[in-house]
Amino acid sequence: MREIVLDTETTGLSAANGDRLVEIGCVELINHIPTGKTFHKYCNPERDMPDEAFKVHGLSEEFLADKPLFKDIAQDFLDFIGDSVLIIHNAPFDMGFLQAELEWSKMPRINNDVIDTVLLARKVHPGARVNLDALCRNYGIDLSRRTLHGALLDSEILAEVYLELIGGRQVAFSLAQDTKDDSGVTIANREVKKRPEPLASRLTENERQSHKDFIAQMSDAPIWQKYRTDDQ
């Protein structure tokens, strides 16, 4: 199973109000394990950089001036994500910008399933703060390298958080009933898949009999007898 952990940086909070995407970072997971394969691009937004946004990610107009336009890297981005499930923290924000940029570039919209780790974290930790910093502190994930927001770095950190939220790399999942966000992207909710039948015991009949013979040599009422079940 291939998943892509994704993050973006922008000039502000609303594509509808003229804000633009300036950075994309993606990390590939295969069966919940990071492969080391990434996608990372800066984009020239063709507009000024507001002070509020610069304080968040430190990307200046001067730095972005010689970077490619989004439309020039859009196909490479779409090729990288393919049809994989996207893992995004506060997915409606990032997906809103990506869909807008793709529309402006006359490129196809993203139709991938999306897991919003904000929603997932609220299920796992109801009532707790679920921003990325708070989740990192909760799981003991090192934030010392995160002096400013950065799309690739935040994707790498989110990949660690996501693996903690789902219970580690060996957890099996199934897609629950889908919901759609305001950007029209299906958001897949994940639940732990329970085994339809318990695994069979690996004890042989000889091992079971040897254990019963051992118990028979004990006193008439050893303390552990009260913890036994009928099939022991």
mmCIF file of C-alpha atoms in Angstrom:
data_model
loop_
_atom_site.group_PDB
_atom_site.id
_atom_site.type_symbol
_atom_site.label_atom_id
_atom_site.label_comp_id
_atom_site.label_asym_id
_atom_site.label_seq_id
_atom_site.Cartn_x
_atom_site.Cartn_y
_atom_site.Cartn_z
ATOM 1 C CA MET A 1 0.000 0.000 0.000
ATOM 2 C CA ARG A 2 1.444 3.357 -1.089
ATOM 3 C CA GLU A 3 0.654 6.579 0.779
ATOM 4 C CA ILE A 4 1.970 10.105 0.301
ATOM 5 C CA VAL A 5 2.399 12.432 3.285
ATOM 6 C CA LEU A 6 1.983 15.957 1.950
ATOM 7 C CA ASP A 7 2.360 19.548 3.130
ATOM 8 C CA THR A 8 2.359 22.984 1.477
ATOM 9 C CA GLU A 9 3.384 26.537 2.308
ATOM 10 C CA THR A 10 1.493 29.533 0.913
ATOM 11 C CA THR A 11 1.389 33.328 0.846
ATOM 12 C CA GLY A 12 -1.671 33.361 3.098
ATOM 13 C CA LEU A 13 -4.863 31.635 4.129
ATOM 14 C CA SER A 14 -7.176 31.878 1.128
ATOM 15 C CA ALA A 15 -6.643 30.978 -2.509
ATOM 16 C CA ALA A 16 -10.002 32.603 -3.244
ATOM 17 C CA ASN A 17 -8.568 35.914 -2.022
ATOM 18 C CA GLY A 18 -5.491 35.717 -4.238
ATOM 19 C CA ASP A 19 -3.045 33.802 -2.048
ATOM 20 C CA ARG A 20 -0.754 31.350 -3.821
ATOM 21 C CA LEU A 21 1.135 28.164 -3.098
ATOM 22 C CA VAL A 22 4.927 28.597 -2.704
ATOM 23 C CA GLU A 23 6.206 25.179 -1.575
ATOM 24 C CA ILE A 24 5.189 21.517 -1.797
ATOM 25 C CA GLY A 25 6.766 18.673 0.160
ATOM 26 C CA CYS A 26 5.860 14.985 -0.096
ATOM 27 C CA VAL A 27 7.144 11.829 1.605
ATOM 28 C CA GLU A 28 6.415 8.342 0.281
ATOM 29 C CA LEU A 29 5.256 5.529 2.585
ATOM 30 C CA ILE A 30 4.973 1.904 1.512
ATOM 31 C CA ASN A 31 3.001 -0.242 3.967
ATOM 32 C CA HIS A 32 3.379 2.590 6.511
ATOM 33 C CA ILE A 33 7.178 2.640 6.197
ATOM 34 C CA PRO A 34 9.038 5.710 4.805
ATOM 35 C CA THR A 35 10.993 4.698 1.709
ATOM 36 C CA GLY A 36 13.237 7.755 1.566
ATOM 37 C CA LYS A 37 11.630 8.858 -1.708
ATOM 38 C CA THR A 38 10.424 12.479 -1.606
ATOM 39 C CA PHE A 39 9.099 15.276 -3.805
ATOM 40 C CA HIS A 40 10.021 18.876 -2.978
ATOM 41 C CA LYS A 41 9.519 22.049 -5.004
ATOM 42 C CA TYR A 42 9.431 25.804 -4.419
ATOM 43 C CA CYS A 43 7.135 27.864 -6.650
ATOM 44 C CA ASN A 44 7.176 31.484 -7.713
ATOM 45 C CA PRO A 45 3.781 32.870 -6.602
ATOM 46 C CA GLU A 46 3.985 35.864 -8.971
ATOM 47 C CA ARG A 47 2.982 38.189 -6.167
ATOM 48 C CA ASP A 48 4.334 39.761 -2.966
ATOM 49 C CA MET A 49 4.982 37.855 0.254
ATOM 50 C CA PRO A 50 2.980 39.218 3.209
ATOM 51 C CA ASP A 51 4.934 39.695 6.438
ATOM 52 C CA GLU A 52 2.629 37.317 8.327
ATOM 53 C CA ALA A 53 3.367 34.467 5.914
ATOM 54 C CA PHE A 54 7.107 35.225 5.798
ATOM 55 C CA LYS A 55 7.272 34.942 9.600
ATOM 56 C CA VAL A 56 5.814 31.435 9.330
ATOM 57 C CA HIS A 57 8.008 29.898 6.619
ATOM 58 C CA GLY A 58 10.780 32.434 5.894
ATOM 59 C CA LEU A 59 10.327 32.296 2.103
ATOM 60 C CA SER A 60 10.898 35.758 0.653
ATOM 61 C CA GLU A 61 9.909 37.255 -2.705
ATOM 62 C CA GLU A 62 13.613 37.434 -3.582
ATOM 63 C CA PHE A 63 14.197 33.757 -2.809
ATOM 64 C CA LEU A 64 11.167 32.647 -4.836
ATOM 65 C CA ALA A 65 11.747 34.982 -7.798
ATOM 66 C CA ASP A 66 13.780 32.480 -9.849
ATOM 67 C CA LYS A 67 11.742 29.404 -8.881
ATOM 68 C CA PRO A 68 9.429 27.698 -11.410
ATOM 69 C CA LEU A 69 5.750 28.536 -11.632
ATOM 70 C CA PHE A 70 3.353 25.965 -10.234
ATOM 71 C CA LYS A 71 2.135 25.101 -13.734
ATOM 72 C CA ASP A 72 5.707 24.142 -14.658
ATOM 73 C CA ILE A 73 5.992 21.546 -11.875
ATOM 74 C CA ALA A 74 2.331 20.468 -11.726
ATOM 75 C CA GLN A 75 2.714 17.369 -13.907
ATOM 76 C CA ASP A 76 5.778 16.174 -11.981
ATOM 77 C CA PHE A 77 3.771 16.573 -8.777
ATOM 78 C CA LEU A 78 0.772 14.667 -10.153
ATOM 79 C CA ASP A 79 3.058 11.920 -11.447
ATOM 80 C CA PHE A 80 4.663 11.576 -8.013
ATOM 81 C CA ILE A 81 1.427 11.257 -6.047
ATOM 82 C CA GLY A 82 -0.227 9.030 -8.657
ATOM 83 C CA ASP A 83 -3.405 7.522 -7.232
ATOM 84 C CA SER A 84 -1.951 7.032 -3.743
ATOM 85 C CA VAL A 85 -3.800 7.966 -0.570
ATOM 86 C CA LEU A 86 -2.713 11.414 0.616
ATOM 87 C CA ILE A 87 -1.931 12.029 4.296
ATOM 88 C CA ILE A 88 -2.395 15.720 5.167
ATOM 89 C CA HIS A 89 -2.719 17.699 8.404
ATOM 90 C CA ASN A 90 -5.751 19.988 8.040
ATOM 91 C CA ALA A 91 -6.400 18.621 4.557
ATOM 92 C CA PRO A 92 -9.040 21.154 3.394
ATOM 93 C CA PHE A 93 -6.435 23.950 3.585
ATOM 94 C CA ASP A 94 -3.742 22.243 1.488
ATOM 95 C CA MET A 95 -6.207 20.616 -0.897
ATOM 96 C CA GLY A 96 -7.976 23.928 -1.443
ATOM 97 C CA PHE A 97 -4.725 25.534 -2.615
ATOM 98 C CA LEU A 98 -3.670 22.546 -4.708
ATOM 99 C CA GLN A 99 -7.026 22.311 -6.470
ATOM 100 C CA ALA A 100 -7.015 26.063 -7.141
ATOM 101 C CA GLU A 101 -3.479 26.000 -8.534
ATOM 102 C CA LEU A 102 -4.320 23.033 -10.748
ATOM 103 C CA GLU A 103 -7.431 24.795 -12.031
ATOM 104 C CA TRP A 104 -5.446 27.972 -12.815
ATOM 105 C CA SER A 105 -2.894 25.798 -14.618
ATOM 106 C CA LYS A 106 -5.651 24.052 -16.612
ATOM 107 C CA MET A 107 -4.613 20.723 -15.088
ATOM 108 C CA PRO A 108 -6.895 17.925 -13.832
ATOM 109 C CA ARG A 109 -8.117 18.052 -10.234
ATOM 110 C CA ILE A 110 -6.838 15.624 -7.632
ATOM 111 C CA ASN A 111 -9.288 12.788 -6.969
ATOM 112 C CA ASN A 112 -7.154 10.767 -4.549
ATOM 113 C CA ASP A 113 -8.495 9.595 -1.217
ATOM 114 C CA VAL A 114 -7.246 11.854 1.562
ATOM 115 C CA ILE A 115 -6.702 11.117 5.246
ATOM 116 C CA ASP A 116 -6.908 14.272 7.339
ATOM 117 C CA THR A 117 -4.663 13.680 10.359
ATOM 118 C CA VAL A 118 -6.451 16.456 12.266
ATOM 119 C CA LEU A 119 -9.660 14.394 12.147
ATOM 120 C CA LEU A 120 -7.733 11.218 12.891
ATOM 121 C CA ALA A 121 -6.010 12.825 15.895
ATOM 122 C CA ARG A 122 -9.350 14.039 17.273
ATOM 123 C CA LYS A 123 -10.613 10.468 17.193
ATOM 124 C CA VAL A 124 -7.482 9.094 18.852
ATOM 125 C CA HIS A 125 -7.130 11.934 21.394
ATOM 126 C CA PRO A 126 -10.608 13.413 21.948
ATOM 127 C CA GLY A 127 -10.508 16.790 23.679
ATOM 128 C CA ALA A 128 -6.725 17.208 23.290
ATOM 129 C CA ARG A 129 -4.884 19.761 21.160
ATOM 130 C CA VAL A 130 -4.156 18.276 17.752
ATOM 131 C CA ASN A 131 -1.845 20.783 16.080
ATOM 132 C CA LEU A 132 1.389 19.267 14.798
ATOM 133 C CA ASP A 133 3.552 20.694 17.594
ATOM 134 C CA ALA A 134 1.231 19.339 20.303
ATOM 135 C CA LEU A 135 1.120 15.882 18.711
ATOM 136 C CA CYS A 136 4.908 15.817 18.437
ATOM 137 C CA ARG A 137 5.240 16.662 22.119
ATOM 138 C CA ASN A 138 2.692 13.972 22.969
ATOM 139 C CA TYR A 139 4.639 11.311 21.055
ATOM 140 C CA GLY A 140 8.131 12.528 21.967
ATOM 141 C CA ILE A 141 9.037 13.461 18.381
ATOM 142 C CA ASP A 142 12.028 15.810 18.104
ATOM 143 C CA LEU A 143 11.067 19.331 17.016
ATOM 144 C CA SER A 144 14.475 20.961 17.473
ATOM 145 C CA ARG A 145 15.043 21.153 13.696
ATOM 146 C CA ARG A 146 11.737 22.942 13.123
ATOM 147 C CA THR A 147 12.622 26.609 13.670
ATOM 148 C CA LEU A 148 10.358 27.610 10.758
ATOM 149 C CA HIS A 149 7.626 25.806 8.851
ATOM 150 C CA GLY A 150 8.848 23.994 5.746
ATOM 151 C CA ALA A 151 6.771 21.742 3.504
ATOM 152 C CA LEU A 152 9.239 18.852 3.232
ATOM 153 C CA LEU A 153 10.339 18.982 6.879
ATOM 154 C CA ASP A 154 6.727 19.165 8.056
ATOM 155 C CA SER A 155 5.863 16.195 5.816
ATOM 156 C CA GLU A 156 8.669 14.173 7.382
ATOM 157 C CA ILE A 157 7.472 15.099 10.868
ATOM 158 C CA LEU A 158 3.852 14.394 9.966
ATOM 159 C CA ALA A 159 4.848 10.950 8.687
ATOM 160 C CA GLU A 160 6.190 10.165 12.182
ATOM 161 C CA VAL A 161 3.031 11.517 13.812
ATOM 162 C CA TYR A 162 0.790 9.579 11.431
ATOM 163 C CA LEU A 163 2.538 6.305 12.211
ATOM 164 C CA GLU A 164 2.016 6.971 15.913
ATOM 165 C CA LEU A 165 -1.652 7.826 15.391
ATOM 166 C CA ILE A 166 -2.353 4.570 13.583
ATOM 167 C CA GLY A 167 -0.541 2.512 16.196
ATOM 168 C CA GLY A 168 2.695 1.706 14.432
ATOM 169 C CA ARG A 169 3.758 0.091 11.193
ATOM 170 C CA GLN A 170 2.125 -3.310 11.728
ATOM 171 C CA VAL A 171 -1.486 -2.144 12.073
ATOM 172 C CA ALA A 172 -3.966 -3.282 9.405
ATOM 173 C CA PHE A 173 -6.570 -0.842 8.139
ATOM 174 C CA SER A 174 -9.710 -0.663 6.103
ATOM 175 C CA LEU A 175 -11.426 2.344 4.548
ATOM 176 C CA ALA A 176 -14.573 3.309 6.416
ATOM 177 C CA GLN A 177 -17.438 5.289 4.903
ATOM 178 C CA ASP A 178 -16.012 8.230 2.980
ATOM 179 C CA THR A 179 -16.849 11.886 3.484
ATOM 180 C CA LYS A 180 -16.158 14.846 1.210
ATOM 181 C CA ASP A 181 -14.639 18.169 2.198
ATOM 182 C CA ASP A 182 -15.420 21.565 0.679
ATOM 183 C CA SER A 183 -12.832 21.074 -2.060
ATOM 184 C CA GLY A 184 -14.702 18.007 -3.330
ATOM 185 C CA VAL A 185 -11.983 15.546 -2.342
ATOM 186 C CA THR A 186 -12.977 12.284 -0.733
ATOM 187 C CA ILE A 187 -11.547 11.989 2.775
ATOM 188 C CA ALA A 188 -11.132 8.375 3.801
ATOM 189 C CA ASN A 189 -11.604 7.585 7.474
ATOM 190 C CA ARG A 190 -9.517 4.699 8.731
ATOM 191 C CA GLU A 191 -10.349 2.157 11.362
ATOM 192 C CA VAL A 192 -8.466 -0.825 12.718
ATOM 193 C CA LYS A 193 -9.587 -3.955 10.894
ATOM 194 C CA LYS A 194 -10.474 -6.725 13.350
ATOM 195 C CA ARG A 195 -9.801 -10.350 12.451
ATOM 196 C CA PRO A 196 -13.065 -12.124 11.529
ATOM 197 C CA GLU A 197 -11.823 -15.138 13.510
ATOM 198 C CA PRO A 198 -9.099 -15.346 16.173
ATOM 199 C CA LEU A 199 -5.838 -17.005 15.174
ATOM 200 C CA ALA A 200 -5.644 -20.693 15.969
ATOM 201 C CA SER A 201 -3.502 -21.713 18.924
ATOM 202 C CA ARG A 202 0.057 -22.718 18.023
ATOM 203 C CA LEU A 203 0.276 -25.176 20.925
ATOM 204 C CA THR A 204 0.313 -28.856 19.949
ATOM 205 C CA GLU A 205 -1.850 -31.416 21.721
ATOM 206 C CA ASN A 206 1.320 -32.918 23.251
ATOM 207 C CA GLU A 207 2.269 -29.511 24.666
ATOM 208 C CA ARG A 208 -1.227 -29.031 26.075
ATOM 209 C CA GLN A 209 -1.144 -32.486 27.698
ATOM 210 C CA SER A 210 2.328 -31.875 29.157
ATOM 211 C CA HIS A 211 1.053 -28.650 30.710
ATOM 212 C CA LYS A 212 -1.965 -30.431 32.204
ATOM 213 C CA ASP A 213 0.320 -33.167 33.612
ATOM 214 C CA PHE A 214 2.517 -30.466 35.169
ATOM 215 C CA ILE A 215 -0.506 -28.761 36.767
ATOM 216 C CA ALA A 216 -1.700 -32.120 38.122
ATOM 217 C CA GLN A 217 1.509 -32.410 40.156
ATOM 218 C CA MET A 218 0.762 -29.148 41.973
ATOM 219 C CA SER A 219 -1.327 -28.770 45.126
ATOM 220 C CA ASP A 220 -5.105 -29.194 44.948
ATOM 221 C CA ALA A 221 -5.751 -25.451 44.775
ATOM 222 C CA PRO A 222 -2.780 -23.507 43.353
ATOM 223 C CA ILE A 223 -3.420 -19.757 43.204
ATOM 224 C CA TRP A 224 -3.274 -19.585 39.423
ATOM 225 C CA GLN A 225 -6.174 -22.016 39.022
ATOM 226 C CA LYS A 226 -8.684 -19.152 39.350
ATOM 227 C CA TYR A 227 -7.198 -17.506 36.239
ATOM 228 C CA ARG A 228 -7.547 -20.589 34.078
ATOM 229 C CA THR A 229 -10.173 -20.953 31.350
ATOM 230 C CA ASP A 230 -11.914 -24.175 30.436
ATOM 231 C CA ASP A 231 -9.756 -24.808 27.395
ATOM 232 C CA GLN A 232 -6.458 -24.606 29.284
#
